[in-house]
Coordinates of C-alpha atoms and ligand atoms in Angstrom, one line a residue:
M1 CA 21.5 -1.5 -10.1
T2 CA 18.7 -3.4 -8.2
I3 CA 15.0 -3.1 -8.7
T4 CA 13.1 -4.2 -5.7
G5 CA 9.6 -5.6 -6.6
A6 CA 9.2 -7.3 -10.0
G7 CA 5.6 -6.3 -10.6
Y8 CA 4.1 -4.1 -13.3
V9 CA 6.3 -1.1 -12.5
G10 CA 9.5 -2.9 -11.3
L11 CA 9.6 -5.3 -14.3
V12 CA 9.0 -2.7 -16.9
T13 CA 11.5 -0.3 -15.3
G14 CA 14.1 -3.0 -15.0
A15 CA 13.7 -4.3 -18.5
C16 CA 13.8 -0.8 -20.0
L17 CA 16.8 0.3 -18.0
A18 CA 18.6 -3.0 -19.1
E19 CA 17.6 -2.2 -22.7
K20 CA 19.4 1.2 -22.4
G21 CA 22.6 -0.7 -21.3
H22 CA 22.3 -0.8 -17.5
E23 CA 23.2 -3.9 -15.6
V24 CA 20.0 -4.7 -13.7
I25 CA 19.0 -7.3 -11.2
C26 CA 15.3 -7.6 -10.2
F27 CA 14.7 -8.8 -6.7
D28 CA 11.3 -10.1 -5.5
I29 CA 10.2 -12.2 -2.5
D30 CA 7.8 -14.2 -4.7
K31 CA 9.9 -17.3 -5.6
G32 CA 7.4 -18.5 -8.3
K33 CA 7.6 -15.1 -10.1
I34 CA 11.4 -15.1 -10.1
E35 CA 11.5 -18.7 -11.4
Q36 CA 9.2 -17.8 -14.2
L37 CA 11.2 -14.7 -15.1
R38 CA 14.4 -16.6 -15.2
R39 CA 12.8 -18.7 -17.9
G40 CA 12.0 -15.4 -19.8
E41 CA 8.3 -15.6 -19.0
P42 CA 6.8 -12.5 -17.6
P43 CA 4.1 -13.2 -14.9
I44 CA 2.0 -10.3 -16.2
Y45 CA 0.7 -9.4 -19.6
E46 CA 2.2 -6.2 -21.0
P47 CA 2.7 -5.7 -24.7
G48 CA 6.4 -6.0 -25.7
L49 CA 7.6 -7.0 -22.3
K50 CA 8.3 -10.7 -23.0
E51 CA 10.5 -9.8 -26.0
L52 CA 12.3 -7.1 -24.0
I53 CA 13.0 -9.5 -21.1
E54 CA 14.2 -12.3 -23.3
E55 CA 16.5 -10.0 -25.3
N56 CA 18.1 -8.5 -22.2
I57 CA 18.5 -11.9 -20.4
K58 CA 20.3 -13.1 -23.5
E59 CA 22.5 -10.0 -23.6
G60 CA 23.4 -10.7 -19.9
R61 CA 22.1 -7.3 -18.7
L62 CA 19.0 -8.5 -16.9
H63 CA 18.9 -10.9 -13.9
F64 CA 16.4 -12.1 -11.4
T65 CA 16.9 -13.1 -7.8
T66 CA 15.2 -13.9 -4.5
D67 CA 18.6 -13.7 -2.7
S68 CA 18.9 -10.5 -0.7
K69 CA 22.7 -10.6 -0.5
E70 CA 23.0 -11.0 -4.3
A71 CA 20.4 -8.2 -4.7
Y72 CA 21.9 -5.6 -2.4
R73 CA 25.6 -6.0 -2.2
Q74 CA 27.8 -3.8 -4.3
R75 CA 24.9 -1.7 -5.7
D76 CA 25.1 2.0 -6.6
V77 CA 21.4 2.4 -7.2
I78 CA 18.4 0.6 -5.7
V79 CA 14.9 1.3 -7.1
L80 CA 12.0 0.5 -4.9
A81 CA 8.9 -0.6 -6.8
V82 CA 6.9 -2.7 -4.3
G83 CA 3.1 -2.3 -4.0
T84 CA 1.4 0.3 -1.7
P85 CA -2.1 -1.0 -1.8
E86 CA -4.9 0.7 0.1
K87 CA -5.8 0.0 3.7
E88 CA -9.4 -0.1 4.9
D89 CA -9.3 3.6 5.9
G90 CA -8.1 4.6 2.4
S91 CA -4.5 5.2 3.5
P92 CA -1.7 3.4 1.6
N93 CA -0.3 0.3 3.2
L94 CA 3.4 1.0 3.6
S95 CA 4.2 -2.4 5.2
Y96 CA 5.6 -3.9 2.0
L97 CA 7.8 -0.9 1.6
K98 CA 9.0 -1.1 5.2
N99 CA 9.8 -4.8 4.9
A100 CA 11.7 -4.2 1.7
V101 CA 13.6 -1.3 3.1
D102 CA 14.6 -3.1 6.3
N103 CA 15.8 -6.1 4.3
M104 CA 17.8 -3.8 1.9
A105 CA 19.3 -1.8 4.8
C106 CA 20.6 -5.1 6.4
H107 CA 22.5 -6.0 3.3
I108 CA 23.8 -2.9 1.6
N109 CA 27.6 -2.7 1.9
Q110 CA 28.5 0.4 0.0
N111 CA 27.3 4.0 -0.5
C112 CA 24.3 4.1 -2.7
T113 CA 21.2 6.0 -3.9
V114 CA 17.7 4.6 -3.2
V115 CA 15.1 5.7 -5.7
T116 CA 11.4 5.3 -4.7
K117 CA 9.1 4.6 -7.6
S118 CA 6.3 3.3 -5.4
T119 CA 3.5 5.8 -5.0
V120 CA 3.8 7.1 -1.4
P121 CA 2.4 10.1 0.6
P122 CA 4.5 13.2 1.1
G123 CA 7.0 12.6 3.9
T124 CA 7.4 8.9 3.2
N125 CA 10.8 9.2 1.5
E126 CA 12.0 10.9 4.6
K127 CA 10.7 8.0 6.6
I128 CA 12.4 5.6 4.3
S129 CA 15.7 7.5 4.8
Y130 CA 15.1 7.2 8.6
W131 CA 14.4 3.5 8.4
I132 CA 17.6 2.9 6.4
H133 CA 19.7 5.0 8.7
S134 CA 18.5 3.2 11.8
M135 CA 19.5 -0.2 10.4
K136 CA 22.5 0.2 8.0
N137 CA 26.2 0.3 8.8
P138 CA 26.6 4.0 10.0
A139 CA 29.8 4.4 7.9
L140 CA 27.7 4.1 4.7
K141 CA 26.2 7.1 2.9
V142 CA 22.7 6.5 1.5
E143 CA 20.5 9.1 -0.1
V144 CA 16.8 8.6 -0.9
I145 CA 15.2 10.1 -4.0
S146 CA 11.6 10.3 -5.0
C147 CA 11.0 9.3 -8.6
P148 CA 7.3 8.5 -9.0
E149 CA 6.1 6.4 -11.8
F150 CA 3.6 7.5 -14.4
L151 CA 3.5 4.6 -16.8
R152 CA 0.1 3.3 -18.1
E153 CA -0.5 -0.4 -18.1
G154 CA -1.0 -1.6 -21.6
A155 CA 1.4 1.1 -22.9
A156 CA 4.0 0.8 -20.2
I157 CA 7.1 0.3 -22.3
H158 CA 6.2 3.1 -24.6
D159 CA 5.6 5.3 -21.6
T160 CA 8.9 4.4 -20.0
F161 CA 10.9 5.3 -23.1
H162 CA 8.7 8.2 -24.3
G163 CA 6.8 9.5 -21.2
D164 CA 5.7 13.1 -20.7
R165 CA 8.2 13.6 -17.8
I166 CA 10.4 12.0 -15.3
V167 CA 10.1 13.7 -11.9
I168 CA 13.2 13.6 -9.7
G169 CA 12.7 14.8 -6.1
A170 CA 16.0 15.0 -4.3
A171 CA 17.5 16.7 -1.2
S172 CA 20.9 17.0 -2.8
K173 CA 22.0 18.1 -6.2
E174 CA 24.5 15.3 -6.6
A175 CA 22.0 12.5 -5.9
G176 CA 19.5 14.1 -8.3
D177 CA 22.2 14.5 -11.0
L178 CA 23.0 10.8 -10.6
I179 CA 19.5 9.7 -11.4
E180 CA 19.2 12.2 -14.2
E181 CA 22.3 10.6 -15.7
M182 CA 20.7 7.2 -15.3
Y183 CA 17.8 8.4 -17.5
K184 CA 19.9 10.4 -20.0
D185 CA 19.2 8.0 -22.9
F186 CA 15.5 8.2 -22.4
N187 CA 13.8 10.7 -24.6
V188 CA 11.8 12.2 -21.7
P189 CA 11.8 15.7 -20.1
I190 CA 13.2 15.8 -16.6
V191 CA 11.5 17.7 -13.8
R192 CA 13.7 18.4 -10.8
T193 CA 12.1 19.2 -7.5
D194 CA 12.2 18.7 -3.8
I195 CA 11.1 15.3 -2.4
R196 CA 7.7 16.2 -1.0
S197 CA 6.7 18.0 -4.1
A198 CA 7.7 15.0 -6.2
E199 CA 5.6 12.7 -4.0
M200 CA 2.6 15.2 -4.3
I201 CA 3.0 15.5 -8.1
K202 CA 2.1 11.8 -8.4
Y203 CA -1.1 12.0 -6.3
A204 CA -2.2 15.3 -7.8
S205 CA -1.8 14.0 -11.3
N206 CA -3.8 10.9 -10.7
A207 CA -6.5 12.7 -8.8
F208 CA -6.8 15.3 -11.6
L209 CA -7.2 12.6 -14.3
A210 CA -9.8 10.8 -12.2
A211 CA -11.6 14.1 -11.8
K212 CA -11.7 14.5 -15.6
I213 CA -13.2 11.1 -16.0
S214 CA -15.9 11.7 -13.3
F215 CA -16.6 15.1 -14.7
I216 CA -17.3 13.8 -18.2
N217 CA -19.4 11.0 -16.7
E218 CA -21.6 13.5 -15.0
I219 CA -21.9 15.5 -18.2
A220 CA -22.8 12.2 -20.0
N221 CA -25.6 11.5 -17.4
I222 CA -27.0 15.0 -18.0
C223 CA -26.6 14.5 -21.8
E224 CA -28.9 11.5 -21.6
R225 CA -31.6 13.6 -19.9
V226 CA -31.4 16.6 -22.2
G227 CA -31.0 14.7 -25.4
A228 CA -27.4 15.7 -26.2
D229 CA -24.6 13.3 -27.3
I230 CA -21.6 13.0 -25.0
E231 CA -19.3 11.9 -27.8
E232 CA -20.0 15.1 -29.7
V233 CA -19.9 17.2 -26.5
A234 CA -16.5 15.7 -25.5
A235 CA -15.1 16.2 -29.0
G236 CA -16.2 19.8 -29.0
M237 CA -14.8 20.4 -25.5
G238 CA -11.5 18.7 -26.2
L239 CA -10.7 21.0 -29.1
D240 CA -10.1 23.7 -26.5
N241 CA -6.4 23.5 -25.7
R242 CA -7.0 24.5 -22.1
I243 CA -9.2 21.4 -21.7
G244 CA -7.5 18.9 -24.0
R245 CA -9.1 15.8 -25.6
H246 CA -7.6 13.2 -23.3
F247 CA -9.6 11.6 -20.5
L248 CA -12.9 12.9 -21.8
K249 CA -14.3 9.4 -22.6
A250 CA -17.5 8.8 -20.8
G251 CA -18.2 5.3 -19.6
I252 CA -18.7 3.0 -16.7
G253 CA -15.9 4.7 -14.6
Y254 CA -12.3 4.3 -13.8
G255 CA -10.7 1.3 -12.2
G256 CA -7.2 -0.2 -12.0
S257 CA -4.5 -0.4 -9.4
C258 CA -3.8 3.4 -9.3
F259 CA -6.8 5.8 -9.7
P260 CA -9.1 4.3 -7.1
K261 CA -6.3 3.8 -4.5
D262 CA -4.5 7.0 -5.2
T263 CA -7.7 9.2 -5.0
K264 CA -8.5 7.6 -1.6
A265 CA -5.0 8.0 -0.4
L266 CA -4.9 11.7 -1.3
H267 CA -8.2 12.2 0.4
H268 CA -6.7 10.5 3.5
I269 CA -3.6 12.6 3.2
A270 CA -5.7 15.8 3.1
G271 CA -7.8 14.6 6.0
K272 CA -4.7 14.1 8.1
V273 CA -3.7 17.7 7.7
K274 CA -7.4 18.7 8.5
Y275 CA -8.3 19.7 5.0
Q276 CA -11.5 18.5 3.5
F277 CA -10.9 17.8 -0.2
E278 CA -14.4 18.3 -1.4
I279 CA -13.9 18.0 -5.2
L280 CA -12.1 14.7 -4.7
E281 CA -14.9 13.4 -2.5
A282 CA -17.3 14.0 -5.4
V283 CA -15.0 12.4 -7.9
M284 CA -14.9 9.2 -6.0
K285 CA -18.6 9.2 -5.3
V286 CA -19.5 9.7 -9.0
N287 CA -17.1 6.9 -9.9
D288 CA -18.7 4.6 -7.4
R289 CA -22.1 5.4 -8.8
Q290 CA -21.4 5.0 -12.5
S291 CA -21.7 1.2 -12.7
E292 CA -25.0 1.5 -10.9
V293 CA -26.2 3.8 -13.7
M294 CA -25.5 0.9 -16.1
M295 CA -27.3 -1.6 -13.9
D296 CA -30.3 0.8 -13.8
K297 CA -30.3 0.9 -17.6
A298 CA -30.2 -2.9 -17.7
R299 CA -33.2 -3.2 -15.3
T300 CA -35.2 -0.6 -17.2
H301 CA -34.8 -2.5 -20.4
L302 CA -34.8 -6.1 -19.2
G303 CA -36.9 -6.0 -16.1
S304 CA -35.6 -8.5 -13.5
L305 CA -32.2 -9.9 -14.3
K306 CA -32.9 -13.1 -12.3
R307 CA -31.9 -16.2 -14.1
K308 CA -31.2 -14.2 -17.3
K309 CA -28.0 -15.0 -19.1
A310 CA -25.7 -11.9 -19.1
A311 CA -22.5 -11.9 -21.3
L312 CA -19.8 -9.7 -19.7
L313 CA -17.2 -8.8 -22.3
G314 CA -13.9 -7.6 -21.0
L315 CA -12.6 -8.1 -17.4
A316 CA -9.3 -6.2 -17.4
F317 CA -9.6 -2.7 -16.0
K318 CA -8.5 -1.5 -19.4
P319 CA -7.3 -3.0 -22.7
G320 CA -3.7 -4.1 -23.1
T321 CA -3.4 -5.6 -19.6
D322 CA -4.4 -8.6 -17.6
D323 CA -4.7 -6.5 -14.5
I324 CA -8.2 -6.7 -12.9
R325 CA -7.4 -4.8 -9.7
E326 CA -10.5 -2.5 -9.0
S327 CA -11.8 -3.3 -12.5
Q328 CA -15.3 -2.0 -13.1
A329 CA -16.0 -5.4 -14.8
I330 CA -15.5 -7.3 -11.6
K331 CA -17.7 -4.8 -9.7
L332 CA -20.4 -5.2 -12.4
A333 CA -20.1 -9.0 -12.4
K334 CA -20.7 -9.0 -8.7
A335 CA -23.7 -6.7 -9.0
L336 CA -25.2 -9.0 -11.7
I337 CA -24.6 -12.1 -9.6
H338 CA -26.2 -10.3 -6.7
E339 CA -29.3 -9.8 -8.9
G340 CA -29.5 -13.5 -9.7
A341 CA -28.2 -13.2 -13.4
N342 CA -26.2 -16.1 -14.9
V343 CA -23.0 -14.3 -15.8
H344 CA -20.8 -15.6 -18.6
V345 CA -17.5 -13.7 -18.9
Y346 CA -14.9 -13.4 -21.6
D347 CA -11.6 -11.5 -21.8
P348 CA -8.7 -12.2 -24.2
V349 CA -6.0 -12.2 -21.4
A350 CA -7.5 -11.6 -17.9
M351 CA -9.5 -14.7 -17.4
H352 CA -7.0 -16.4 -15.1
N353 CA -6.8 -13.3 -12.8
A354 CA -10.6 -13.0 -12.8
E355 CA -11.0 -16.6 -11.8
Q356 CA -9.1 -15.9 -8.6
E357 CA -11.6 -13.1 -7.8
L358 CA -14.9 -14.5 -9.0
G359 CA -14.3 -18.2 -8.5
N360 CA -17.2 -20.4 -9.7
A361 CA -19.8 -17.6 -9.4
V362 CA -19.6 -17.0 -13.1
V363 CA -19.0 -19.1 -16.3
Y364 CA -15.7 -18.6 -18.1
S365 CA -16.3 -18.6 -21.8
G366 CA -13.6 -19.6 -24.4
S367 CA -14.7 -17.0 -26.9
M368 CA -17.0 -14.0 -27.3
G369 CA -19.4 -16.1 -29.3
E370 CA -19.6 -18.6 -26.4
A371 CA -20.4 -15.8 -24.0
L372 CA -23.0 -14.3 -26.2
L373 CA -24.8 -17.6 -27.2
D374 CA -28.5 -17.3 -25.9
A375 CA -27.6 -14.3 -23.7
E376 CA -30.3 -11.7 -23.0
A377 CA -27.9 -8.8 -22.5
A378 CA -24.2 -8.1 -23.4
F379 CA -22.3 -5.8 -21.1
I380 CA -19.1 -4.3 -22.7
V381 CA -16.7 -3.2 -20.1
T382 CA -13.2 -3.3 -21.6
E383 CA -12.7 -1.9 -25.1
W384 CA -10.3 -4.6 -26.4
E385 CA -9.7 -4.5 -30.2
E386 CA -11.2 -7.9 -30.4
I387 CA -14.5 -6.7 -28.8
I388 CA -14.6 -3.5 -31.0
E389 CA -14.0 -5.5 -34.2
Y390 CA -16.4 -8.3 -33.4
P391 CA -19.1 -8.5 -36.2
L392 CA -22.3 -6.8 -35.0
S393 CA -24.4 -9.3 -37.0
N394 CA -23.2 -12.0 -34.6
Y395 CA -24.9 -10.4 -31.7
S396 CA -28.4 -10.8 -33.3
L397 CA -27.5 -14.3 -34.6
L398 CA -26.2 -15.6 -31.2
M399 CA -28.2 -13.7 -28.6
K400 CA -31.7 -14.6 -27.3
E401 CA -32.3 -10.8 -26.9
P402 CA -29.8 -8.7 -28.7
V403 CA -29.4 -5.9 -26.1
I404 CA -25.9 -4.4 -25.8
L405 CA -25.0 -2.2 -22.9
D406 CA -21.8 -0.4 -23.9
G407 CA -19.9 0.8 -20.9
R408 CA -17.1 2.2 -23.0
N409 CA -19.0 3.7 -25.9
C410 CA -16.7 1.7 -28.2
L411 CA -19.2 0.3 -30.8
P412 CA -20.5 2.2 -33.9
M413 CA -23.9 3.5 -32.8
E414 CA -24.9 4.3 -36.4
K415 CA -24.7 0.6 -37.3
M416 CA -27.1 -0.7 -34.6
K417 CA -30.3 0.0 -36.6
E418 CA -29.2 -2.1 -39.6
N419 CA -28.3 -4.9 -37.3
N420 CA -31.5 -4.7 -35.4
L421 CA -29.7 -4.3 -32.1
T422 CA -30.9 -2.6 -28.9
Y423 CA -27.9 -0.4 -28.1
L424 CA -27.5 1.3 -24.7
P425 CA -24.3 3.3 -24.5
V426 CA -23.4 6.0 -21.9
G427 CA -24.5 9.6 -22.5
R428 CA -25.8 9.0 -26.0
K429 CA -29.2 8.6 -27.5
G430 CA -28.6 4.9 -28.2
F431 CA -30.9 2.9 -30.4
I432 CA -33.9 0.8 -29.5
P433 CA -35.6 -1.0 -32.5
P434 CA -39.2 -0.2 -33.0
I435 CA -41.7 -2.9 -31.8
C436 CA -43.3 -4.4 -35.0
Ligands
NAD501 N1 0.7 -0.5 -11.9 C1 0.8 0.7 -12.4 O1 0.3 1.0 -13.5 C2 1.5 1.8 -11.6 C3 1.8 3.0 -12.2 C4 2.4 4.0 -11.5 C5 2.8 3.8 -10.2 N2 2.5 2.6 -9.6 C6 2.9 2.4 -8.2 O2 4.0 1.5 -8.2 C7 4.0 0.6 -7.1 C8 4.1 -0.8 -7.5 O3 2.9 -1.1 -8.3 P1 2.8 -2.4 -9.2 O4 1.5 -2.3 -9.9 O5 4.0 -2.7 -9.9 O6 2.7 -3.5 -8.0 P2 2.7 -5.1 -8.1 O7 1.8 -5.6 -7.1 O8 2.5 -5.5 -9.5 O9 4.2 -5.5 -7.8 C9 4.8 -5.4 -6.5 C10 5.8 -6.4 -6.4 O10 6.6 -6.2 -5.2 C11 6.9 -7.5 -4.6 N3 7.3 -7.3 -3.2 C12 6.5 -7.1 -2.1 N4 7.2 -7.1 -1.0 C13 8.5 -7.1 -1.4 C14 9.7 -7.1 -0.7 N5 9.8 -6.9 0.6 N6 10.9 -7.2 -1.4 C15 10.8 -7.4 -2.7 N7 9.7 -7.4 -3.5 C16 8.5 -7.3 -2.8 C17 5.6 -8.3 -4.9 O11 5.9 -9.7 -4.8 C18 5.3 -7.9 -6.3 O12 5.9 -8.7 -7.2 C19 2.8 1.0 -6.3 O13 3.1 1.9 -5.3 C20 1.9 1.6 -7.4 O14 0.9 2.5 -6.8 C21 1.9 1.6 -10.3

């Protein structure tokens, strides 16, 4: 089978299918990426991926190419995993998909099934089918299936082998059965549905998770005002099975390559059918505002941020990945720069990606200690293990003013007093040492 697009989704899917014994070739138009992959080096950071790729290259089940003929000739199954980034109006940009499909349609030379993993609006798989049929050899039979991806970066391999569900949206039973067979060795429940419902399941799921995050952030903001503690409130809420404990973590807001773009896309999809998705509008608005809440706190406690050294700890949109797309850390870095602060950043794996986004507007520190040295505020944005486990005593030793703004509520609040730290989390009472 062929995987088109060797990014976060395509690479993980390809490596996991190869691990289960399938013969997989990953095709990408990015020559540098493919060169790197042929050497067994993944161009992204994802725990366990390097080992999986190396092992399957060695076993001869996983190959990489930029050659369309090699990619698309004599293939039974072609998986589409190219990006669908947002356009300025919030709608997904389907041009990468269109180019990939046109290229594929020119080269396929046998009947096959095309499986779309890219996140696309309802009706897109029908369009893909139309694009293919208008270009391919008319004698060939090609069926298009929607199989949206639900993996989480940072846990992508685990999620592929042990996800909550695999959704297969197919027009015919035979094509659906074929893809179900492809996944038979994965220990994951299969949901069979029609194509448009499958496409919608993906957007509805991400919008719902984003709503949970914005909801708990609103509750956190109220907790601060009424003297309640969001961590206790969330724990108490989460014990109710109807609510569940996941995605009730208050913080600086969601980021990444999926939630921001998929919420905007769903809002756009609703707008196109003349439906005003009011809850989703509020979800996005709250998320946009949440980093500003943290900036307000910084201003209240530090006064002007001009020429102050700010340590920004964590740049990836979440721990376990080097992905900085729509990361709250990048947004916060830009806001701090805008206020005239001297921003020193640190992340265990995402520095290189951040450099492309922030250029020389910030200082890239080689360690947490380097970022914290003489800083007047530390902003925690990604809850990496290294950041959680960093000794609290070092903050007071290294910083000029030991003020910690914890955008992920990941540090132990009860230990702030003994370390003489000013601690400003989200939705908690925090701790401000008394003035002696
Ligand atoms: N990243 C995630 O966590 C995640 C999770 C679920 C769903 N998705 C969805 O999966 C899709 C892919 O996301 P991603 O994060 O893997 O994207 P990505 O940007 O990491 O990878 C996309 C890859 O496609 C390649 N590409 C572009 N045009 C091509 C073409 N014509 N032929 C072959 N390759 C081409 C690019 O070079 C790139 O390597 C998106 O629709 C996204 O919304 C992503």
